[in-house]
Short mmCIF file of C-alpha atoms in Angstrom, two decimals:
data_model
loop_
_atom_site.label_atom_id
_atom_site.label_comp_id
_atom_site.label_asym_id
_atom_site.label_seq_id
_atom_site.Cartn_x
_atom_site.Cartn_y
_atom_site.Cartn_z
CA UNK A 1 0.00 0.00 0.00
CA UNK A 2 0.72 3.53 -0.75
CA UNK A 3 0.23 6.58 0.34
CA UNK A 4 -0.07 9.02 -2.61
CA UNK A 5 -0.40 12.43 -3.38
CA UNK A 6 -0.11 12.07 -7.05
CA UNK A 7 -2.37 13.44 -9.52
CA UNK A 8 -5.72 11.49 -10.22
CA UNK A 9 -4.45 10.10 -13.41
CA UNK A 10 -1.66 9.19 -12.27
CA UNK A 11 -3.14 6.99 -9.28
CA UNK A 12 -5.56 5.71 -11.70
CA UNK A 13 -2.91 4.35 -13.80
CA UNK A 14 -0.36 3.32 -11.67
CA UNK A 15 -3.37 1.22 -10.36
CA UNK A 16 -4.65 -0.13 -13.77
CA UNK A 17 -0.70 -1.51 -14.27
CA UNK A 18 -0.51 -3.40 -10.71
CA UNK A 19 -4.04 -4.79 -11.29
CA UNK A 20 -2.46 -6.77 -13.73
CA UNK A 21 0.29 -8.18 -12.70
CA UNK A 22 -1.85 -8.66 -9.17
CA UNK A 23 -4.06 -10.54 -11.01
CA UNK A 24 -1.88 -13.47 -12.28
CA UNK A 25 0.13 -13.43 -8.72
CA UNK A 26 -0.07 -17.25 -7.56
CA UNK A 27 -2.54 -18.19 -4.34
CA UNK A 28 -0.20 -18.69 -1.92
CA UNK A 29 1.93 -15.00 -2.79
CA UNK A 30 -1.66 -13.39 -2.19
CA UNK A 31 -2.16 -15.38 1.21
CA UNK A 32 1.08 -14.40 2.24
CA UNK A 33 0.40 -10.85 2.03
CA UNK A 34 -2.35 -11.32 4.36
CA UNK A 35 -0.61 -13.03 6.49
CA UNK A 36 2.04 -10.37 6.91
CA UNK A 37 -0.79 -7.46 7.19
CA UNK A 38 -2.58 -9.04 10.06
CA UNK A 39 0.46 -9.50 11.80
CA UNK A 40 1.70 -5.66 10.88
CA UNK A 41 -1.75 -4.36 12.03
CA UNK A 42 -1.73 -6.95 15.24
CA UNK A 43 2.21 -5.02 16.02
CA UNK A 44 0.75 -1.51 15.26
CA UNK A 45 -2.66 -2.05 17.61
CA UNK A 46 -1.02 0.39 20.03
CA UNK A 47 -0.13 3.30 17.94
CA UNK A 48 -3.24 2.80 15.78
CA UNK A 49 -5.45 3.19 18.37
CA UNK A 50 -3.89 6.22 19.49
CA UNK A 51 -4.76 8.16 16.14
CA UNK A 52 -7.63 6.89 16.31
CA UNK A 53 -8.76 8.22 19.65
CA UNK A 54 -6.79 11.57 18.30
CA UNK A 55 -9.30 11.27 15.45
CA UNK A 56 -12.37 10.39 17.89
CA UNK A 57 -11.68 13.55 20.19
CA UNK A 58 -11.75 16.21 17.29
CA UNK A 59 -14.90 14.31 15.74
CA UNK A 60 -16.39 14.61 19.56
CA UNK A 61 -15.89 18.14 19.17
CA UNK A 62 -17.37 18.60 15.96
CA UNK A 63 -20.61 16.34 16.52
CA UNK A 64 -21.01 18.56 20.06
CA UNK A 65 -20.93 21.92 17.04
CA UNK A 66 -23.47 20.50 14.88
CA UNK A 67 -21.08 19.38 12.21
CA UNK A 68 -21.04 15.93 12.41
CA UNK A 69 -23.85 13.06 12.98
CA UNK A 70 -23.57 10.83 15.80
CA UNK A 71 -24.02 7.89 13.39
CA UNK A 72 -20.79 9.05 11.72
CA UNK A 73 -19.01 9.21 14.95
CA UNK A 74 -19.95 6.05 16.26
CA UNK A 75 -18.63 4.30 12.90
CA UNK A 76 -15.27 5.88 13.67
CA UNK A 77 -14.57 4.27 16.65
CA UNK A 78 -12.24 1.53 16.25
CA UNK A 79 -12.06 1.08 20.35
CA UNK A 80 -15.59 -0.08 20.38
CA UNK A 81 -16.06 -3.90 21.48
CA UNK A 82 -15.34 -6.06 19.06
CA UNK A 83 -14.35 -3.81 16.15
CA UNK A 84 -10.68 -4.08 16.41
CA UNK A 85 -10.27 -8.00 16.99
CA UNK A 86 -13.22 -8.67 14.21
CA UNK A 87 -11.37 -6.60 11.40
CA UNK A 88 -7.78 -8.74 12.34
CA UNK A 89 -9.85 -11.79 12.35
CA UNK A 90 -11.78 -10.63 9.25
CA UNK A 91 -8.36 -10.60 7.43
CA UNK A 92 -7.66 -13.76 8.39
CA UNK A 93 -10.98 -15.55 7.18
CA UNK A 94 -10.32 -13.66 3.89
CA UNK A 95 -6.92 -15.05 3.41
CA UNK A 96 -8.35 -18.70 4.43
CA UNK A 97 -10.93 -18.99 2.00
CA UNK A 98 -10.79 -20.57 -1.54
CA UNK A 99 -9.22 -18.69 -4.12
CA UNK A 100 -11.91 -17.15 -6.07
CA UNK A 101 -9.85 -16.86 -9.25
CA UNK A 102 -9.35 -19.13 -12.02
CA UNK A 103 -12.78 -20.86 -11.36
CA UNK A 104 -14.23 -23.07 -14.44
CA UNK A 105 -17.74 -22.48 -14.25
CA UNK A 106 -18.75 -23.47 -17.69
CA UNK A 107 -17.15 -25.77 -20.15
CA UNK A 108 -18.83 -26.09 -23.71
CA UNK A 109 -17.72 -28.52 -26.69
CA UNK A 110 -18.61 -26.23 -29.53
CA UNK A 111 -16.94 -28.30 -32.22
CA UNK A 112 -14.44 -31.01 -31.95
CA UNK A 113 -10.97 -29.48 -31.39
CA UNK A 114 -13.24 -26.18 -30.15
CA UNK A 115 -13.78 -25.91 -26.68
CA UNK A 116 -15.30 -22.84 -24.68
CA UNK A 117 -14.55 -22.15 -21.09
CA UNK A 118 -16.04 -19.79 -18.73
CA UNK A 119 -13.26 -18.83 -16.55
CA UNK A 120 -13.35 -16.43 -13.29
CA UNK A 121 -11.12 -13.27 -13.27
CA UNK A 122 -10.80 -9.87 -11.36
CA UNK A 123 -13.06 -6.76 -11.90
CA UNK A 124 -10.06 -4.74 -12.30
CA UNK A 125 -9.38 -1.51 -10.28
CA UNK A 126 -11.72 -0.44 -7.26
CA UNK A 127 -12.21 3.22 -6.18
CA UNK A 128 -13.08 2.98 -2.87
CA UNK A 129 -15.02 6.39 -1.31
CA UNK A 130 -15.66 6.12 2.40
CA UNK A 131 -16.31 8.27 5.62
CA UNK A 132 -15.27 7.61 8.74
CA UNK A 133 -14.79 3.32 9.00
CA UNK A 134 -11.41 2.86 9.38
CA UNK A 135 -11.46 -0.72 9.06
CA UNK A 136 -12.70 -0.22 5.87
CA UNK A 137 -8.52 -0.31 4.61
CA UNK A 138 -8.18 -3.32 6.13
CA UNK A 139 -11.38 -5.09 4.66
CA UNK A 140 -10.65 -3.64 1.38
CA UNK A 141 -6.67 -4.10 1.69
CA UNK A 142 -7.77 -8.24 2.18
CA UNK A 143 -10.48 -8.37 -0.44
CA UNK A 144 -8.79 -7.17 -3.07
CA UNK A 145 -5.27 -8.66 -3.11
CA UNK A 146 -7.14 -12.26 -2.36
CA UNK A 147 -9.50 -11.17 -5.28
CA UNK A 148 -6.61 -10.35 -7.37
CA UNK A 149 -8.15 -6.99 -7.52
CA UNK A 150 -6.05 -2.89 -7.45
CA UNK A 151 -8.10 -0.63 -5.23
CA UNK A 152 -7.48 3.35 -4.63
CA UNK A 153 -9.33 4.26 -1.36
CA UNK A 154 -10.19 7.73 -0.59
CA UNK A 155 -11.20 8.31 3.14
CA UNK A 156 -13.09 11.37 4.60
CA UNK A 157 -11.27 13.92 7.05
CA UNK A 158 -12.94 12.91 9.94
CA UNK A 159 -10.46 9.70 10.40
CA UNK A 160 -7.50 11.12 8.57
CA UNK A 161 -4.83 10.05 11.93
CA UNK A 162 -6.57 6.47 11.67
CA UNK A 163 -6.22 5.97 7.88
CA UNK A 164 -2.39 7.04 7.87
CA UNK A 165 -1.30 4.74 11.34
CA UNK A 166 -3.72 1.71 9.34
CA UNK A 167 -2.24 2.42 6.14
CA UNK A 168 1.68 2.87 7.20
CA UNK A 169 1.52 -0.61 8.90
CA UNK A 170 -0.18 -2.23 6.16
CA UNK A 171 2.32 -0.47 3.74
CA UNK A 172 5.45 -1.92 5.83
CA UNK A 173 3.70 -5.09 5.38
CA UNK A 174 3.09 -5.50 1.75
CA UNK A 175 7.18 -3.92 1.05
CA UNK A 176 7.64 -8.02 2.46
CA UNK A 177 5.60 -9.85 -0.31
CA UNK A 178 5.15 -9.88 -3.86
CA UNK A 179 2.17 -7.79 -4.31
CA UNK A 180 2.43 -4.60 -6.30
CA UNK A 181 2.90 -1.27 -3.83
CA UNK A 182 0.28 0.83 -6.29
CA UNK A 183 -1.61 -2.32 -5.99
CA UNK A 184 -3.19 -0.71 -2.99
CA UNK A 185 -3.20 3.28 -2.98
CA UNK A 186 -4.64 5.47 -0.50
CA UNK A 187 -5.04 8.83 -1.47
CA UNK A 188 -4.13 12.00 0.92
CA UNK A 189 -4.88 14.67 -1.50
CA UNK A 190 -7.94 16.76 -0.85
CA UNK A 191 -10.31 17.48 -3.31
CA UNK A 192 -9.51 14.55 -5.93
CA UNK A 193 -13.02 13.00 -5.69
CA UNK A 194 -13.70 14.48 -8.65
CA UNK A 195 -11.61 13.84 -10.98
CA UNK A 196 -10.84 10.17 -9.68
CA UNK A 197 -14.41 9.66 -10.46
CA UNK A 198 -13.81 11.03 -14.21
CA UNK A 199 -10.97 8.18 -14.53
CA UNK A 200 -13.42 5.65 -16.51
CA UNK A 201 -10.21 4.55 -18.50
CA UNK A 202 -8.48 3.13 -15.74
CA UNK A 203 -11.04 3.09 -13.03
CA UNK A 204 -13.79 -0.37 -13.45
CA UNK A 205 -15.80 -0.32 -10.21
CA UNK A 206 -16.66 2.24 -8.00
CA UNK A 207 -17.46 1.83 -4.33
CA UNK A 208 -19.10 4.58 -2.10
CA UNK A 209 -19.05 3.71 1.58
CA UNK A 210 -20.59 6.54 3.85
CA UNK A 211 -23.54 9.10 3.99
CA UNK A 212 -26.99 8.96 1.87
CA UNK A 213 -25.68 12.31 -0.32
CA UNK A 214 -21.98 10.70 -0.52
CA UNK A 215 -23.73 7.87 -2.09
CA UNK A 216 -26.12 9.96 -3.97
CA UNK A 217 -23.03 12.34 -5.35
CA UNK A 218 -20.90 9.65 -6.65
CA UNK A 219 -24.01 8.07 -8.82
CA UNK A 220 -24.69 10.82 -10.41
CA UNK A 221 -20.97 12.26 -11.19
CA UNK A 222 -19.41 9.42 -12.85
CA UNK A 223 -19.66 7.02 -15.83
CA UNK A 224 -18.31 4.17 -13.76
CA UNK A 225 -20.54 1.33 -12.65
CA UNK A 226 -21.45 2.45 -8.80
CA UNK A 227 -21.77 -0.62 -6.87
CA UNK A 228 -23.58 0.07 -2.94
CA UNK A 229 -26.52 1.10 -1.60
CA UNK A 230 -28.00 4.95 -0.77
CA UNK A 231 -29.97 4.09 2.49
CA UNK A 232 -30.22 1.28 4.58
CA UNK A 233 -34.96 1.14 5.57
CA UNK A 234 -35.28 -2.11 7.24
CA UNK A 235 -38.15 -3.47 7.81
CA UNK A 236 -39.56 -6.22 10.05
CA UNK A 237 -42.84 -7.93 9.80
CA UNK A 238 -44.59 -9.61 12.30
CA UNK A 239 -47.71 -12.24 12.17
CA UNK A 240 -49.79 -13.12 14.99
CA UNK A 241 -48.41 -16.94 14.98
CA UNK A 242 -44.57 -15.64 15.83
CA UNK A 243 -42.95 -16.63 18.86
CA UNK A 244 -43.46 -13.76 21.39
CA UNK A 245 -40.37 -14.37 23.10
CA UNK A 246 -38.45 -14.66 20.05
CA UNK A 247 -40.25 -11.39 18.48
CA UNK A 248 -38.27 -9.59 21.67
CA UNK A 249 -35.00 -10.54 21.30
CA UNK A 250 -35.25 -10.01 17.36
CA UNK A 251 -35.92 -6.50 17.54
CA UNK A 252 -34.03 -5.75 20.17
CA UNK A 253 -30.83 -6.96 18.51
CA UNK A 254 -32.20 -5.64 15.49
CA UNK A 255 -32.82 -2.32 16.56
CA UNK A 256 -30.27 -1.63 19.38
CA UNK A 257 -27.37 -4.04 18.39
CA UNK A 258 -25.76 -1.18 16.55
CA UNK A 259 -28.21 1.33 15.93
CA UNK A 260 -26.14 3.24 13.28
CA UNK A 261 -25.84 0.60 11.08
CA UNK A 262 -27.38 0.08 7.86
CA UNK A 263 -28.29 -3.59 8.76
CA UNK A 264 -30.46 -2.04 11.97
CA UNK A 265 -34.30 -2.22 12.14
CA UNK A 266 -35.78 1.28 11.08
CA UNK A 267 -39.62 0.02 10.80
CA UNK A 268 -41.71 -2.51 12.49
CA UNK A 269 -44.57 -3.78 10.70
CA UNK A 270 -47.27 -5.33 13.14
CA UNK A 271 -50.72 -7.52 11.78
CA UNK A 272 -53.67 -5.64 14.18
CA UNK A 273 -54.05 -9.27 15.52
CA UNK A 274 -50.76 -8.91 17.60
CA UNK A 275 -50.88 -5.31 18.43
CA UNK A 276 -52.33 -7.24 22.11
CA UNK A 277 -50.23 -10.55 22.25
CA UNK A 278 -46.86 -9.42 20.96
CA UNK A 279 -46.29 -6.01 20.87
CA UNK A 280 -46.52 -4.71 24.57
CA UNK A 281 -43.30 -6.53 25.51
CA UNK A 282 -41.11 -5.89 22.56
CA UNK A 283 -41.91 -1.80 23.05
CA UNK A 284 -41.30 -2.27 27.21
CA UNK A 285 -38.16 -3.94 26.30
CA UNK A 286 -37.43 -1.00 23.71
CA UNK A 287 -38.20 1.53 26.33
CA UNK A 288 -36.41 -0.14 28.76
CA UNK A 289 -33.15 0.15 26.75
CA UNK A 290 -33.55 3.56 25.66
CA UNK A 291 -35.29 3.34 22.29
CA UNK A 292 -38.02 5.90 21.23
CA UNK A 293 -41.24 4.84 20.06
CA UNK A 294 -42.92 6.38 17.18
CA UNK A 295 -46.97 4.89 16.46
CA UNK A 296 -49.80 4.54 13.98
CA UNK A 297 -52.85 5.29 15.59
CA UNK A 298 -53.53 1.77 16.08
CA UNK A 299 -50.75 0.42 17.62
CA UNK A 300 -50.91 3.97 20.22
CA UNK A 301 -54.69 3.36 21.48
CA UNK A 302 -53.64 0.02 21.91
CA UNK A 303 -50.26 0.33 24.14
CA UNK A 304 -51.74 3.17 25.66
CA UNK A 305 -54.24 0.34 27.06
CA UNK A 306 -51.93 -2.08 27.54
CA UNK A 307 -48.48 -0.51 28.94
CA UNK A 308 -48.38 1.24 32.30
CA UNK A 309 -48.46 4.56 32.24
CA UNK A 310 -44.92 5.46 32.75
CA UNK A 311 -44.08 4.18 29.60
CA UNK A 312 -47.10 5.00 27.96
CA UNK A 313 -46.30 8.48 28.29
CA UNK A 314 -42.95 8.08 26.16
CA UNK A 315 -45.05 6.96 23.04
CA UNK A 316 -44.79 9.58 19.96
CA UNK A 317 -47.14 10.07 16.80
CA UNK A 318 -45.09 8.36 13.70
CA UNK A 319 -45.20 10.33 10.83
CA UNK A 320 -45.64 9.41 7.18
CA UNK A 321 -41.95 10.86 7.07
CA UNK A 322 -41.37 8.32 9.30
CA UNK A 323 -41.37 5.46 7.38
CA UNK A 324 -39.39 6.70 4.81
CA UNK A 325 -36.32 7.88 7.09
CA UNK A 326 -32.96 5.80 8.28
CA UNK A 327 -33.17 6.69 11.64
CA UNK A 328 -29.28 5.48 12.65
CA UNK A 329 -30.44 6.08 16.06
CA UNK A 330 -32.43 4.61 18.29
CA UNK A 331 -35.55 5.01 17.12
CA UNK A 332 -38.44 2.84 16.23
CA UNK A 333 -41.19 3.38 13.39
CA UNK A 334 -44.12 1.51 13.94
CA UNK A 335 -46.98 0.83 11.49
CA UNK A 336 -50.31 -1.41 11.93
CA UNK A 337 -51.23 -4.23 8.98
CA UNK A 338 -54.66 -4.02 9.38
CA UNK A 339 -56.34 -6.94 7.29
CA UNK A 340 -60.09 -7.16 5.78
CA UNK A 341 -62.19 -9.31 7.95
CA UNK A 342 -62.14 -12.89 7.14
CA UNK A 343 -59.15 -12.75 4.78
CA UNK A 344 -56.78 -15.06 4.50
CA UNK A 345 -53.11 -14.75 6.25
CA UNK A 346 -51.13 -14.47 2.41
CA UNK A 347 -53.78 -11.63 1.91
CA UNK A 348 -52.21 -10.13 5.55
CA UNK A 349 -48.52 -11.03 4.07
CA UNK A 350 -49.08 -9.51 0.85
CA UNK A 351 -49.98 -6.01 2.45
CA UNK A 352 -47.17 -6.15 4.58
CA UNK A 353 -45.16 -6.96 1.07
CA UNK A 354 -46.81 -4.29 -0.89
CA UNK A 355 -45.20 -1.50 1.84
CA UNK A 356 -42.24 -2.67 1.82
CA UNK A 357 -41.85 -2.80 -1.64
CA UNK A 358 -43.32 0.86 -1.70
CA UNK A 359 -41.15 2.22 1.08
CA UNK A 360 -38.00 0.34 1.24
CA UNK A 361 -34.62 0.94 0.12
CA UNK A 362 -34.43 -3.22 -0.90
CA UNK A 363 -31.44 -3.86 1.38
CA UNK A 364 -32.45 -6.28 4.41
CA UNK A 365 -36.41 -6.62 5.62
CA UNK A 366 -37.22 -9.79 7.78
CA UNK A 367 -40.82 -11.82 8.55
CA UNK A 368 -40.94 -13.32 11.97
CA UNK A 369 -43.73 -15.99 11.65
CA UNK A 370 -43.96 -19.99 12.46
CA UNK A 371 -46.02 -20.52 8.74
CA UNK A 372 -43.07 -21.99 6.66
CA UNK A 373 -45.49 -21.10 3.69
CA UNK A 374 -46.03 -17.73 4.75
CA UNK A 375 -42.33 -17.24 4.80
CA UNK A 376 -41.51 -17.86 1.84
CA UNK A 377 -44.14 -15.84 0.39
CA UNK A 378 -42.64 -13.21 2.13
CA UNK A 379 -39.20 -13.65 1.44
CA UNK A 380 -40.65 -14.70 -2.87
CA UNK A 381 -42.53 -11.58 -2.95
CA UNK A 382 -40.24 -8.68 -1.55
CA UNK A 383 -37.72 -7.38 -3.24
CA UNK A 384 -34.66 -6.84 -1.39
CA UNK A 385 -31.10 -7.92 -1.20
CA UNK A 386 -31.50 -10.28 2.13
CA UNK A 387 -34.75 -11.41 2.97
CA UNK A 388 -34.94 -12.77 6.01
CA UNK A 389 -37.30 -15.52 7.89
CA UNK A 390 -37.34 -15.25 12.02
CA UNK A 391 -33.95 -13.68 12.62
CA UNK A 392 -32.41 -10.20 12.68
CA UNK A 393 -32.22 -8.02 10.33
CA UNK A 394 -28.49 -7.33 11.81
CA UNK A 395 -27.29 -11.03 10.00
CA UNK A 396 -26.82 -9.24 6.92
CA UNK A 397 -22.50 -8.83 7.11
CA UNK A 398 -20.18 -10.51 4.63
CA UNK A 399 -18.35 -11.66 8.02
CA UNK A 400 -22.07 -13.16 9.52
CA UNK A 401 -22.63 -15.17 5.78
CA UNK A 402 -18.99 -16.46 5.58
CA UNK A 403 -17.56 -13.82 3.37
CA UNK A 404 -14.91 -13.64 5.09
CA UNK A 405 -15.33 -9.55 5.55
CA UNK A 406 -16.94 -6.99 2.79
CA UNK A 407 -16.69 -4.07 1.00
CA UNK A 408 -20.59 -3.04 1.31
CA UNK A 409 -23.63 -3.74 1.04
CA UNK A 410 -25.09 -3.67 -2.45
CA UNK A 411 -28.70 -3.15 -3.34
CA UNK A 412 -28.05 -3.34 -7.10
CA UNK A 413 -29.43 -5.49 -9.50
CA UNK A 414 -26.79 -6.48 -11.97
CA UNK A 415 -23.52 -7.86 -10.86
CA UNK A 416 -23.06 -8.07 -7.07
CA UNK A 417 -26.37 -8.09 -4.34
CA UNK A 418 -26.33 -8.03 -0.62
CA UNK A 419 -23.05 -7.82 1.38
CA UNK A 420 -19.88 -8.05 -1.28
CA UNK A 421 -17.38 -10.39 -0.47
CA UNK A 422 -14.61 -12.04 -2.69
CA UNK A 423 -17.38 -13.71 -5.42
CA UNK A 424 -18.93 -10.27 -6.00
CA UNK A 425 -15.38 -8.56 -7.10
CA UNK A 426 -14.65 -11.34 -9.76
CA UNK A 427 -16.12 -11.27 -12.82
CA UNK A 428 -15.38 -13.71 -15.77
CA UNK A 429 -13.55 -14.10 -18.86
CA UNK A 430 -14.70 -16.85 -21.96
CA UNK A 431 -11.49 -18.33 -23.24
CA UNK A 432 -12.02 -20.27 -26.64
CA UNK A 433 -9.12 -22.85 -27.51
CA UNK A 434 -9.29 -24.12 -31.12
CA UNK A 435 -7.50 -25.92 -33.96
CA UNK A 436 -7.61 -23.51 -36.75
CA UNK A 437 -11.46 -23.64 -37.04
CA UNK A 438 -13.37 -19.87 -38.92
CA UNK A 439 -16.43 -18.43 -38.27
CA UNK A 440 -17.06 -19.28 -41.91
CA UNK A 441 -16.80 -22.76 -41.20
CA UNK A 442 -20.25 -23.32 -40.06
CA UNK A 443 -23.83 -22.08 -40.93
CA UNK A 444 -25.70 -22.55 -43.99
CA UNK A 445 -26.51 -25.95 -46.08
CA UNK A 446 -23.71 -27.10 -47.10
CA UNK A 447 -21.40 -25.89 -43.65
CA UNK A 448 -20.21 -27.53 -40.51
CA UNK A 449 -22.91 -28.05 -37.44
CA UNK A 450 -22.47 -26.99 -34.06
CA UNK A 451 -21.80 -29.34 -31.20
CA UNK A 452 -22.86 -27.32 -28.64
CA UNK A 453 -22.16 -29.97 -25.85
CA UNK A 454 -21.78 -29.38 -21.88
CA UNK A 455 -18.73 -31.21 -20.97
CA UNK A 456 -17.38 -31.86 -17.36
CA UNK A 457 -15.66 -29.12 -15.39
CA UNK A 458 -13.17 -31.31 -13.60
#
């Protein structure tokens, strides 16, 4: 990895050449570099940390001004539980899973002595955009080398001290192996977003990780396929047959796991038949750990009847804002599925479906229900990236499905869907191996017929 202040094209290109020769590095050279940068970063912990609290104290400053969310603060910590022994360890499941390149995933026998394969390759270079996250180097530092991938990153201000203590021991690392140094490129220049994002000769995937108007910006100022997601509106719906016990813990780990994440529970969508059985304890246990509460009429007159008054009193009036907002707080938007009398539970299902397709931003939205059917009617009928049956909403991570780690979350619907890991930055290459055959060969009456025939991939 370097650090560069070199121009835009210049960081483009130098990228473009180490892509290549990254890309035909053997396995075991690419392991090896992560080896060495989780044992650099594991060496480092101490100083890293440091800038990073340096980092954490102006960003304190500036959230207490007005200038900075609270979401974006609490995504810069890299002291909070967990954060700094799951990005080491996320390097390490990288490095230990199967190399993604090379892959044979289709093998044709056009003609005989004409044989078409289907062979997996790297996207290329990866421009990386991101605010706050400083784990984000490390995740994309060990999904692109095992990917066989370049990737320029471009970090926001806010974690500047961070990116430079990260990136200096993951630099020291890589001068050890046999990967590229413009192979991975972090850029200190301000101001280069621009123009990086004009770089569609060098430049084949961009990757925006950060705010919904970062996101927004970098759609609509580049020719580059954008791969991420603007917003992260959850949803959860829940039927009157779910486990009540199980409905608590879901949204409470849904909702207060890690509030300012995009995975976290924004809306809770509740059928009018369990407004009595299920919903009083999952709002007391809300309450209880500091969540506000924001109701439809219907699900208000009812907890006003059914909660004791202390905690009745810290119910609010939702607002048709409401269910179109990503809290990153902890906050709760609750909405009432009222079903015609005497219909059927899909009819129930399907209106719960038909608002979340309306109002959601088709990343992760979750059923809680013990009807096998009506879960997968649920998880058939909406469309988002992770639909999930009687389990958090929080379960969609590239570390959580075995990725290994990831470089976002994608809601697209081409290419790469849900959280990225090392399958969603390869793409493929055909590869055609002949014995002096033409085009003009074949076609027509009187010229050669195709084979056409799947042969084994072994």
């Amino acid at each position: 990895m370097s650090l560069t202040d070199s121009s835009p094209a210049q960081i483009a290109k130098a990228a473009s050449v180490a892509s290549r020769n990254l890309a035909t590095l053997p396995s075991a050279d690419r392991n090896k570099a992560l080896t060495a940068i989780q044992q650099s970063l594991l060496q480092a912990k101490e100083s890293i940390l440091e800038a990073n609290a340096r980092d954490l104290n102006l960003a304190s400053k500036a959230a207490e001004d007005g200038q900075l969310s609270q979401s974006v603060l609490k995504r810069l910590d890299l002291g909070r539980p967990g954060k700094w022994d799951d990005m080491l360890q996320g390097i390490l499941n990288v490095r230990d899973l199967e190399d993604p390149l090379g892959k044979l995933t289709l093998k044709t026998l056009l003609d005989d002595g004409l044989v078409l394969e289907r062979i997996t390759c790297p996207i290329g270079v990866l421009l990386i955009i991101f605010e706050a996250r400083p784990e984000v180097i490390a995740n994309i530092a060990a999904l692109a080398i095992k990917s066989g991938n370049a990737a320029i990153l471009k970090g926001g201000k806010e974690s500047t001290a961070s990116f430079h203590a990260i990136s200096s021991a993951i630099s020291s690392a890589l001068t050890t192996t046999a990967v590229p140094n413009a192979a991975i490129q972090l850029v200190t220049t301000r101001d280069v977003i621009t123009s990086l994002l004009e770089c569609d000769t060098h430049i084949d995937l961009v990757i925006p990780r950060g705010s919904n108007e970062l996101v927004r910006y970098v759609k609509a100022s580049t020719r580059i396929p954008v791969l991420g997601h603007a917003d992260g509106l959850c949803h959860i719906y829940i039927h009157p047959d779910a486990e009540p016990d199980s409905c608590v813990r879901i949204l409470l780990d849904s909702k207060l796991g890690y509030p300012a994440a995009c995975n976290s529970v924004e809306i809770l969508l509740i059928h009018h038949e369990a407004l009595r059985s299920h919903l009083p304890a999952i709002v007391s246990a809300l309450l209880e750990n500091g969540c506000s509460i924001r109701c439809d009429d219907a699900s208000k007159s009812s907890l006003l009847t059914s909660l004791p008054t202390d905690k009745s009193a810290l119910l609010q009036d939702a607002t048709e804002e409401d269910y179109d907002t990503e809290f990153l707080s902890p906050i709760l938007a609750i909405k009432t599925v009222i079903a015609p009398a005497n219909a059927s539970e899909e009819v129930a299902v399907s209106l719960a479906v038909a608002h979340i397709n309306a109002h959601s931003s088709h990343h992760t939205d979750a059923i809680l229900t013990s009807a096998s059917s009506l879960a997968q009617q649920f998880q058939a009928s909406v469309d988002s990236a992770c639909v999930f049956w009687n389990t958090s909403t929080r379960m969609a991570d590239g570390m959580r499905f075995g990725f290994g780690t990831e470089v976002g979350i994608s809601t697209n619907k081409i290419h790469a869907r849900g959280p990225v890991g090392l399958e969603g930055l390869c793409i493929y290459k055909y590869a055609v191996s002949g014995n002096g055959q033409v085009a003009a060969d074949y076609g027509g009456s009187v010229g050669k017929k195709w084979k056409h025939e799947r042969l084994p991939m072994d």
